[in-house]
PDB file of C-alpha atoms in Angstrom:
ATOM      1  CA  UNK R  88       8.883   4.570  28.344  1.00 54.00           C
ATOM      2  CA  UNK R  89      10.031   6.694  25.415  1.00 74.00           C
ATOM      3  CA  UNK R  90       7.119   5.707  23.032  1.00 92.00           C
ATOM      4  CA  UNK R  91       7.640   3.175  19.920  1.00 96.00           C
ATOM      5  CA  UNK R  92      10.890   2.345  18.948  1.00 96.00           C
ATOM      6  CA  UNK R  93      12.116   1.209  15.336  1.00 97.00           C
ATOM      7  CA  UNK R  94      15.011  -0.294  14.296  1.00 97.00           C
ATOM      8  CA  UNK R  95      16.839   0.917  11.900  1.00 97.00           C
ATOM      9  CA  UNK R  96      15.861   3.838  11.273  1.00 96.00           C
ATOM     10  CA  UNK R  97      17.558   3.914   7.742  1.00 97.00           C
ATOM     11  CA  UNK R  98      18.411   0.537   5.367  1.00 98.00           C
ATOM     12  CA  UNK R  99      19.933   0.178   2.121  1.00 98.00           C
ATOM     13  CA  UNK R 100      20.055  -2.912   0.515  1.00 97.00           C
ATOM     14  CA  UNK R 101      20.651  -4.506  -2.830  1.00 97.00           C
ATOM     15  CA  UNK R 102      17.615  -6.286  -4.437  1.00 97.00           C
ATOM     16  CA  UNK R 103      17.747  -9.548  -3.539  1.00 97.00           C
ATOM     17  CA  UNK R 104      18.847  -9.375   0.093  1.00 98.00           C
ATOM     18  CA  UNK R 105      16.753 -10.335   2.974  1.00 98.00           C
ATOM     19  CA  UNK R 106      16.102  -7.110   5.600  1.00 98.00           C
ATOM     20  CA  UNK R 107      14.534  -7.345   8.906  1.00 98.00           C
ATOM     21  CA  UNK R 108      12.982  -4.203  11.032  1.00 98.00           C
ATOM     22  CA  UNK R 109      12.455  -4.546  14.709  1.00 98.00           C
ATOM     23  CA  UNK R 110       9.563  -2.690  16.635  1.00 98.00           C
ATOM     24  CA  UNK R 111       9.466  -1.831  20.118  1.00 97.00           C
ATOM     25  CA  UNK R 112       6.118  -0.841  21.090  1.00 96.00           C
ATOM     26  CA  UNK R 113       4.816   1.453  24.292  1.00 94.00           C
ATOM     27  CA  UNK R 114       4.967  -1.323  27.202  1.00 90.00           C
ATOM     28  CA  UNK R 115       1.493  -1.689  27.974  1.00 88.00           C
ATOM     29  CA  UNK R 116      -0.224  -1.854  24.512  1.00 91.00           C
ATOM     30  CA  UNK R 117      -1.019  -4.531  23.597  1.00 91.00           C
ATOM     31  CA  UNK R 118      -1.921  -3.785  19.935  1.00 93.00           C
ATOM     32  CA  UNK R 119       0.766  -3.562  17.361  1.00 95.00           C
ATOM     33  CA  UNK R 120       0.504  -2.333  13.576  1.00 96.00           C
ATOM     34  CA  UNK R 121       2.977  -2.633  10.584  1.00 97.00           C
ATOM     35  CA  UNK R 122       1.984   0.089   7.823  1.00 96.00           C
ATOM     36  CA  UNK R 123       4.064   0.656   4.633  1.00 96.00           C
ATOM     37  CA  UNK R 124       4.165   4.387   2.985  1.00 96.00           C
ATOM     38  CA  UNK R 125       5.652   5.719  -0.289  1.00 94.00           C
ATOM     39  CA  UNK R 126       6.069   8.797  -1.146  1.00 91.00           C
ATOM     40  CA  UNK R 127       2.649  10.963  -1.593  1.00 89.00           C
ATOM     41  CA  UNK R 128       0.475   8.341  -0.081  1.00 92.00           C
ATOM     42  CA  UNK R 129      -1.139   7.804   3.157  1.00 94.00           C
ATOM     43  CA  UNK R 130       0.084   4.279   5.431  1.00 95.00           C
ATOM     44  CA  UNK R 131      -0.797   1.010   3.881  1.00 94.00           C
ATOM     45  CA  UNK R 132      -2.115  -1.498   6.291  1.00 93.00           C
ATOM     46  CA  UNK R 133       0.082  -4.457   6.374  1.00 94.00           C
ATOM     47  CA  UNK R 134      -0.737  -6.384   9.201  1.00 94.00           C
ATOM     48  CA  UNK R 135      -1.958  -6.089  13.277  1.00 93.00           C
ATOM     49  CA  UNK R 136      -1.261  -8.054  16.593  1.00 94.00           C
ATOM     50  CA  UNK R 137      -3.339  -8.551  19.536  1.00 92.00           C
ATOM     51  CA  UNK R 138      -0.742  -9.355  21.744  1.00 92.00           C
ATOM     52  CA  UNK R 139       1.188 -12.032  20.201  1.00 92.00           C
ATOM     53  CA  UNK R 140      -1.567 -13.389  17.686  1.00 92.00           C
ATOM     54  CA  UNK R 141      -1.224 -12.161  14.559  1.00 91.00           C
ATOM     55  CA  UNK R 142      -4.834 -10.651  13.633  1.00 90.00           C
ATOM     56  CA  UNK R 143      -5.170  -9.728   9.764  1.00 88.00           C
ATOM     57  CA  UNK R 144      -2.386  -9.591   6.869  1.00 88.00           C
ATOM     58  CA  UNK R 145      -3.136  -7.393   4.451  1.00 88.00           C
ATOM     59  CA  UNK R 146      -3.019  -8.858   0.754  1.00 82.00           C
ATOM     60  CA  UNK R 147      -0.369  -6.505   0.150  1.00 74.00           C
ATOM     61  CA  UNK R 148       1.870  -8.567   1.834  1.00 76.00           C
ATOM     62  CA  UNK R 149       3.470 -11.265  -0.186  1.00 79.00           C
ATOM     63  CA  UNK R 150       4.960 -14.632   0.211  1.00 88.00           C
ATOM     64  CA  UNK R 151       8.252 -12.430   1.059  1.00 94.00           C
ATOM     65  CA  UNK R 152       7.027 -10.608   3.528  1.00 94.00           C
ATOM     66  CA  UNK R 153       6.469 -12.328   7.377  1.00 94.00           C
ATOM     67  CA  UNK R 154       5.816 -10.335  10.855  1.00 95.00           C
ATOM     68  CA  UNK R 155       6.275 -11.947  13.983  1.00 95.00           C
ATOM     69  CA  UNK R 156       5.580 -10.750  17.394  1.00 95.00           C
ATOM     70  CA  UNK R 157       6.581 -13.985  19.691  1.00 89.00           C
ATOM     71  CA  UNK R 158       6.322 -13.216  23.008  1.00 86.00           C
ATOM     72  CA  UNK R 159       3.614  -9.912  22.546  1.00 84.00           C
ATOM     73  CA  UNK R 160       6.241  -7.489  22.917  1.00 90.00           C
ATOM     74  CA  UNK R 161       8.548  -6.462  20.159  1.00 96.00           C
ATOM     75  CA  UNK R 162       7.998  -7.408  16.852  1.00 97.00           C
ATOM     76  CA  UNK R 163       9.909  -7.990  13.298  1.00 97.00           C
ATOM     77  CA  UNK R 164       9.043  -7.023   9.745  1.00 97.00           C
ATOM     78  CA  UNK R 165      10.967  -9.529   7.711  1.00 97.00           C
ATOM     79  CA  UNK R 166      11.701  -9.131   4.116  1.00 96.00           C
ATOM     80  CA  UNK R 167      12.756 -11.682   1.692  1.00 96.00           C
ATOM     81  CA  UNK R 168      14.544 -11.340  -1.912  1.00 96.00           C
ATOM     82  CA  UNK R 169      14.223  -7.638  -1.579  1.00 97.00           C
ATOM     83  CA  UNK R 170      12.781  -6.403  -4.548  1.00 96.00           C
ATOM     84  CA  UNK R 171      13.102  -2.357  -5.644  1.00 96.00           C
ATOM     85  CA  UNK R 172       9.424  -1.674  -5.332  1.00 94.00           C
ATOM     86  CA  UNK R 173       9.884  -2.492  -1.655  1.00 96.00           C
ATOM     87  CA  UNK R 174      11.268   0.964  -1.187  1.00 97.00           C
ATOM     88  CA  UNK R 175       9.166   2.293   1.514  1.00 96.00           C
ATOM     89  CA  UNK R 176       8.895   3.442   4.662  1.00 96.00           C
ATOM     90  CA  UNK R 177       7.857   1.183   7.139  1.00 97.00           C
ATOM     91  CA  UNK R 178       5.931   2.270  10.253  1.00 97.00           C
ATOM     92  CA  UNK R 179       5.297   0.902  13.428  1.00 97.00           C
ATOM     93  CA  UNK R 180       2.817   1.397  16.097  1.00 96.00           C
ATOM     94  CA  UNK R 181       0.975   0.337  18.477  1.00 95.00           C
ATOM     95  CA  UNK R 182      -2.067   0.842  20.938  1.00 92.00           C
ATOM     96  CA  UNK R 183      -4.074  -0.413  23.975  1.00 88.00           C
ATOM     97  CA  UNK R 184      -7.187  -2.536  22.841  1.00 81.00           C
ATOM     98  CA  UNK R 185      -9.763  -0.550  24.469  1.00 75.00           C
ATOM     99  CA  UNK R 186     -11.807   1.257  22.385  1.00 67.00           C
ATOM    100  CA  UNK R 187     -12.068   4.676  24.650  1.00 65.00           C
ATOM    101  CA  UNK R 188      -8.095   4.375  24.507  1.00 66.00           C
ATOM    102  CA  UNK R 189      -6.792   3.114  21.343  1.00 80.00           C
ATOM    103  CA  UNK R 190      -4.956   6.265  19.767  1.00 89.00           C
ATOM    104  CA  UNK R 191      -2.204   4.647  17.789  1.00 92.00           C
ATOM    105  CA  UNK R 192       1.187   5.513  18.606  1.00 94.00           C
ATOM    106  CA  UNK R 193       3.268   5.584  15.636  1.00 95.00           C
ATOM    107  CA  UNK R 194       7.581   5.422  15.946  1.00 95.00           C
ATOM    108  CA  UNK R 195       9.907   7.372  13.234  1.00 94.00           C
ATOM    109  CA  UNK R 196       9.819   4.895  10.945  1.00 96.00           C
ATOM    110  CA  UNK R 197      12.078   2.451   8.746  1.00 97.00           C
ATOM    111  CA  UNK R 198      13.166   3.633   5.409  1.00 97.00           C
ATOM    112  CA  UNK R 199      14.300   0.935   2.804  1.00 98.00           C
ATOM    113  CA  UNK R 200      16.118   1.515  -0.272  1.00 97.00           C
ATOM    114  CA  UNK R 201      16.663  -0.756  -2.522  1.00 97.00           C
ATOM    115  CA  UNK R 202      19.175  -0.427  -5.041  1.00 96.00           C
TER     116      UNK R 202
ATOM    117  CA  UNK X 128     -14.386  -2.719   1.776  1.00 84.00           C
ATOM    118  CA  UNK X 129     -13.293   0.615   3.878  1.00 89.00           C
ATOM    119  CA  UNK X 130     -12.090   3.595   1.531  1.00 92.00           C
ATOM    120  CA  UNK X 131     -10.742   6.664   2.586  1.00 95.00           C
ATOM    121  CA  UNK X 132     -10.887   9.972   0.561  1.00 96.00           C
ATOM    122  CA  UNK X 133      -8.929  13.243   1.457  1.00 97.00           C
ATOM    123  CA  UNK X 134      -9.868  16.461   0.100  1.00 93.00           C
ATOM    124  CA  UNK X 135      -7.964  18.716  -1.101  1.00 92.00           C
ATOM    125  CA  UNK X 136      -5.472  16.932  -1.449  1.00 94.00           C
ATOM    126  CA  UNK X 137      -3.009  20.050  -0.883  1.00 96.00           C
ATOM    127  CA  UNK X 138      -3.590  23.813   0.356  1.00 95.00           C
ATOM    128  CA  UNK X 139      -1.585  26.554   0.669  1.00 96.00           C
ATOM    129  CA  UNK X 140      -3.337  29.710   3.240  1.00 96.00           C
ATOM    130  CA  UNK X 141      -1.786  32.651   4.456  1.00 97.00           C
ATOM    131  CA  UNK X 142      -0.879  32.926   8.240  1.00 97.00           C
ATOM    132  CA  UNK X 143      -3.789  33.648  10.425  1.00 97.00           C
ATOM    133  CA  UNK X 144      -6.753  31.776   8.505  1.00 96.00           C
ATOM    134  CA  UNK X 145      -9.107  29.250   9.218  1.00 97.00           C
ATOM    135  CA  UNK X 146      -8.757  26.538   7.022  1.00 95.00           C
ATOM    136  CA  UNK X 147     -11.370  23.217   7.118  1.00 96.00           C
ATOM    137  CA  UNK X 148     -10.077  19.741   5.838  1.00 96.00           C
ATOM    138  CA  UNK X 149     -11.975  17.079   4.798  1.00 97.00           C
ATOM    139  CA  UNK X 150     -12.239  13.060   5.755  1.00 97.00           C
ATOM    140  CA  UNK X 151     -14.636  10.818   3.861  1.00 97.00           C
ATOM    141  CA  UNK X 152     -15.184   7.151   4.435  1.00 95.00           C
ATOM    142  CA  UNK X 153     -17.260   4.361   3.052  1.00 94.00           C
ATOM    143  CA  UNK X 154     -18.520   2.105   5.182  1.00 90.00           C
ATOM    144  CA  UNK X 155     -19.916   3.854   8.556  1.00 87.00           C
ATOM    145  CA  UNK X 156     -19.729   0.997  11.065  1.00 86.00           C
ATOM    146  CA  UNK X 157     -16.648   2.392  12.871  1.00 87.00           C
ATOM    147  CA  UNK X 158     -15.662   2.953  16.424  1.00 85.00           C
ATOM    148  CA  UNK X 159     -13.733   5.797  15.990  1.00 90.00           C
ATOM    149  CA  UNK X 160     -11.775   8.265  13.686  1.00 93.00           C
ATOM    150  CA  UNK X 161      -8.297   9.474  14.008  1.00 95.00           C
ATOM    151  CA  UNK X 162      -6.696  12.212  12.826  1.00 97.00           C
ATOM    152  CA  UNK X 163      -2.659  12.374  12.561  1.00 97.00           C
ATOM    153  CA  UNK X 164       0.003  14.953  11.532  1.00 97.00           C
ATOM    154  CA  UNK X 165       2.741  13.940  10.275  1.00 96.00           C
ATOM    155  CA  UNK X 166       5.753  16.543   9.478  1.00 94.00           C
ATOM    156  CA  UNK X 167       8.370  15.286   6.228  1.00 89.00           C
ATOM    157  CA  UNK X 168       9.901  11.951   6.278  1.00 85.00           C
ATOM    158  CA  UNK X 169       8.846  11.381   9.841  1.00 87.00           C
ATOM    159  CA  UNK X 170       6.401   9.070  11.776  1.00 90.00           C
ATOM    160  CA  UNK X 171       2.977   9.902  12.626  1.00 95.00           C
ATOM    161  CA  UNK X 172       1.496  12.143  15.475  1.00 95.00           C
ATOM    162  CA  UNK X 173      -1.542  11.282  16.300  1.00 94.00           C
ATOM    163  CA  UNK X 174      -4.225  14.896  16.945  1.00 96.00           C
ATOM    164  CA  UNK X 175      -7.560  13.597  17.775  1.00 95.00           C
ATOM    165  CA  UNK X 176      -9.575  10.609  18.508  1.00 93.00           C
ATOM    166  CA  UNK X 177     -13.054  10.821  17.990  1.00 93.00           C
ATOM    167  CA  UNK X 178     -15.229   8.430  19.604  1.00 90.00           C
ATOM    168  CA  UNK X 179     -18.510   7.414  17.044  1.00 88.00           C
ATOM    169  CA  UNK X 180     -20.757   8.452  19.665  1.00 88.00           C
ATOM    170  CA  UNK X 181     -19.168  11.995  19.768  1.00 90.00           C
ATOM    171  CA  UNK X 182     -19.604  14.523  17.041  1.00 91.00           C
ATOM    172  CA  UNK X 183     -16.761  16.458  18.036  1.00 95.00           C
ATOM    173  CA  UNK X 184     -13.525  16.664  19.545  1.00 94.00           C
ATOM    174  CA  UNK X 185     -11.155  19.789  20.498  1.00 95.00           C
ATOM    175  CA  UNK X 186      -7.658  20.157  21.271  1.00 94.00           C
ATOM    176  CA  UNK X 187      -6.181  23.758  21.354  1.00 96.00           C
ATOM    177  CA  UNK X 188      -6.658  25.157  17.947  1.00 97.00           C
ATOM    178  CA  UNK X 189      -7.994  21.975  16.610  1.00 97.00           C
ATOM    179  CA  UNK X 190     -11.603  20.745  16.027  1.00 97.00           C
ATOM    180  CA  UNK X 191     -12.879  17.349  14.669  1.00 96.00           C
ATOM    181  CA  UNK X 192     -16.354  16.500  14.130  1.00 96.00           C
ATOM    182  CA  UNK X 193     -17.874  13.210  12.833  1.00 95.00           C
ATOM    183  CA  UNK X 194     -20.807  12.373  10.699  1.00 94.00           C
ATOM    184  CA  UNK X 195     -21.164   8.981  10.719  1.00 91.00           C
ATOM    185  CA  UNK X 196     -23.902   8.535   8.759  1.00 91.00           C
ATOM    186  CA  UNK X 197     -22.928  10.514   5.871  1.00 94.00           C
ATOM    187  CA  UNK X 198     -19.368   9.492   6.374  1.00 94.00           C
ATOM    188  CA  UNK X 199     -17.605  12.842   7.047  1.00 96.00           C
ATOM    189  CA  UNK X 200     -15.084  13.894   9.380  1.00 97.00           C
ATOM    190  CA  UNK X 201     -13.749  17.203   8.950  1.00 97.00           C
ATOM    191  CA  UNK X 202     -10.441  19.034  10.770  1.00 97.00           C
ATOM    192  CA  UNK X 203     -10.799  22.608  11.803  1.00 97.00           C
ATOM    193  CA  UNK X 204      -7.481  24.423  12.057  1.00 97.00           C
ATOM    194  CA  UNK X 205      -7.999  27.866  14.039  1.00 97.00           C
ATOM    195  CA  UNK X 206      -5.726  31.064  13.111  1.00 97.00           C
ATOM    196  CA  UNK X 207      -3.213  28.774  11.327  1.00 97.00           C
ATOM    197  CA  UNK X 208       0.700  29.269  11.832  1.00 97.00           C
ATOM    198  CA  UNK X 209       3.558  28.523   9.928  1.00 97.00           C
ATOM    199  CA  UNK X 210       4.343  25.486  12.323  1.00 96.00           C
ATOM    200  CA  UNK X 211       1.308  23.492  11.316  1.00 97.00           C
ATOM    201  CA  UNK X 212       2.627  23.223   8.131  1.00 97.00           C
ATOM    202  CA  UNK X 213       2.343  19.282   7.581  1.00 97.00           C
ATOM    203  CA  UNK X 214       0.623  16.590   6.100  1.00 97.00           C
ATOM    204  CA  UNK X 215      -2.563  15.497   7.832  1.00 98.00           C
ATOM    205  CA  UNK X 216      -4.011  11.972   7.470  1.00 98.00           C
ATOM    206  CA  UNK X 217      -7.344  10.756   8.578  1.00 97.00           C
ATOM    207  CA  UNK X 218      -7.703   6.650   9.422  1.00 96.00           C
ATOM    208  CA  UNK X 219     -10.787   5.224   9.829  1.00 93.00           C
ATOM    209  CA  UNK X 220     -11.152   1.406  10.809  1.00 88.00           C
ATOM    210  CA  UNK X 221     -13.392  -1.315   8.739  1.00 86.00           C
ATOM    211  CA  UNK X 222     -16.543  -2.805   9.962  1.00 77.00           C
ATOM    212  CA  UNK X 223     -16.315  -4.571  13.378  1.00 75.00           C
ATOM    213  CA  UNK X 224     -11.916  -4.515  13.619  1.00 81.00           C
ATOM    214  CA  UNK X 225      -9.406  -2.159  14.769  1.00 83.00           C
ATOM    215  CA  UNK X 226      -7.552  -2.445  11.101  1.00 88.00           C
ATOM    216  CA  UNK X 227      -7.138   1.294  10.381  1.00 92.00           C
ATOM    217  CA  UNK X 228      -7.429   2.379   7.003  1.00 93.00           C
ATOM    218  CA  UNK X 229      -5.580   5.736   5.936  1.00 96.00           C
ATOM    219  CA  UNK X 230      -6.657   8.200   3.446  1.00 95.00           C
ATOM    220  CA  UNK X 231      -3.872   9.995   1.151  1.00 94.00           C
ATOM    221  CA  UNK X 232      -3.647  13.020   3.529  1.00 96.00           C
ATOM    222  CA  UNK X 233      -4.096  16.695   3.149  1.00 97.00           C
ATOM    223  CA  UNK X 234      -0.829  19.158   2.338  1.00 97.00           C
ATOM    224  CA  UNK X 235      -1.089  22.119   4.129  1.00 97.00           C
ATOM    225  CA  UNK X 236       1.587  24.733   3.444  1.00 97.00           C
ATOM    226  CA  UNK X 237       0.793  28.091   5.804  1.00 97.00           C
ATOM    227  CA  UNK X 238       3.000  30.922   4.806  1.00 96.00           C
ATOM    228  CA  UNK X 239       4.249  33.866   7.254  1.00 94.00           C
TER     229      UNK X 239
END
């Protein structure tokens, strides 16, 4: 296992469009987190998984936004009628749910531009 | 409400210092504290966990302690080098979940 994997790693869109991001988490977490960071700031929470239950969304995340994780493996990041304050990076990651153990994992990342 | 505060926000030393960077949080009912590196336009590497029953944690050149009760973590960075130039980020969960709350991250620029 290579650690968290996101796809893609780079997106440009035109406002409007719908984008999804796909995460592959480390195999045997079963905790998986979708932050959102702009430039300057630390990651905003967007929402968490406990294996395929979907535990908090932040109020960050809009009508547009949705996050599935359907079988408690991978998950997707959908956006809808991109807008261009959606620009972001979007990180994934993931951890086990014990708390001696749960160091979050974080992939490279998903950058969106929208133009 | 959990709030994170980083401070300074940036900082610049010389090669070879010992530099201190600060972590303060709001509401002390956590589990743990996290501190992560994370090097331009990449992801997030995660430096130390520190339990809330420890006060500190070491790795290499690294030192976290915690206060919970006065709501302090602070990173110690021994005889700093040019490659830990980086941002580091602190994340702290709320009360009773595992929903980790980032502060805006320290700058830290070492020069050779």
């Amino acid at each position: 296992d290579t650690g968290v994997s996101q796809d893609p790693r780079h997106k440009i869109t035109k406002r409007g469009q719908n984008v999804t991001f796909r995460c592959d988490p480390i195999s045997e977490h079963n905790r998986l987190y979708w932050y959102r960071q702009t430039l300057g700031q630390g990651p905003e929470f967007l929402t968490y998984f406990q294996n395929e239950a979907q535990l908090e969304k932040s109020r960050l995340l809009s009508d547009r936004f949705s996050a599935e994780r359907p079988k408690g493996s991978f998950s997707t990041l959908e956006i809808q009628r991109t807008e261009q304050g959606d620009s972001a990076m979007y990180l994934c990651a993931s951890s086990l749910a014990r708390p001696q153990a749960n160091v979050l994992t974080f992939g490279a990342g998903s950058r969106l531009t929208v133009l | 409400k959990q709030e994170v505060t980083q401070i300074p926000a940036a900082l610049s030393v010389p090669e070879g210092e010992n530099l201190v960077l600060n972590c303060s949080f709001t509401d002390s009912a956590i589990y743990n504290l996290q501190w992560f590196r994370q090097d331009p336009g990449k992801g997030l590497t995660s430096l130390l966990l520190i339990q809330s029953s420890q006060r500190e944690q070491t790795s290499g050149r690294l030192n976290a302690s915690l206060d919970k009760s006065s709501g302090r973590s602070t990173l110690y960075i021994a005889a700093s080098q040019p490659g830990d130039s980086a941002t580091y980020l602190c994340a702290v969960p709320t009360s009773g979940t595992y929903k980790y709350i980032f502060g805006t991250g320290t700058r830290l620029k070492v020069l050779a």
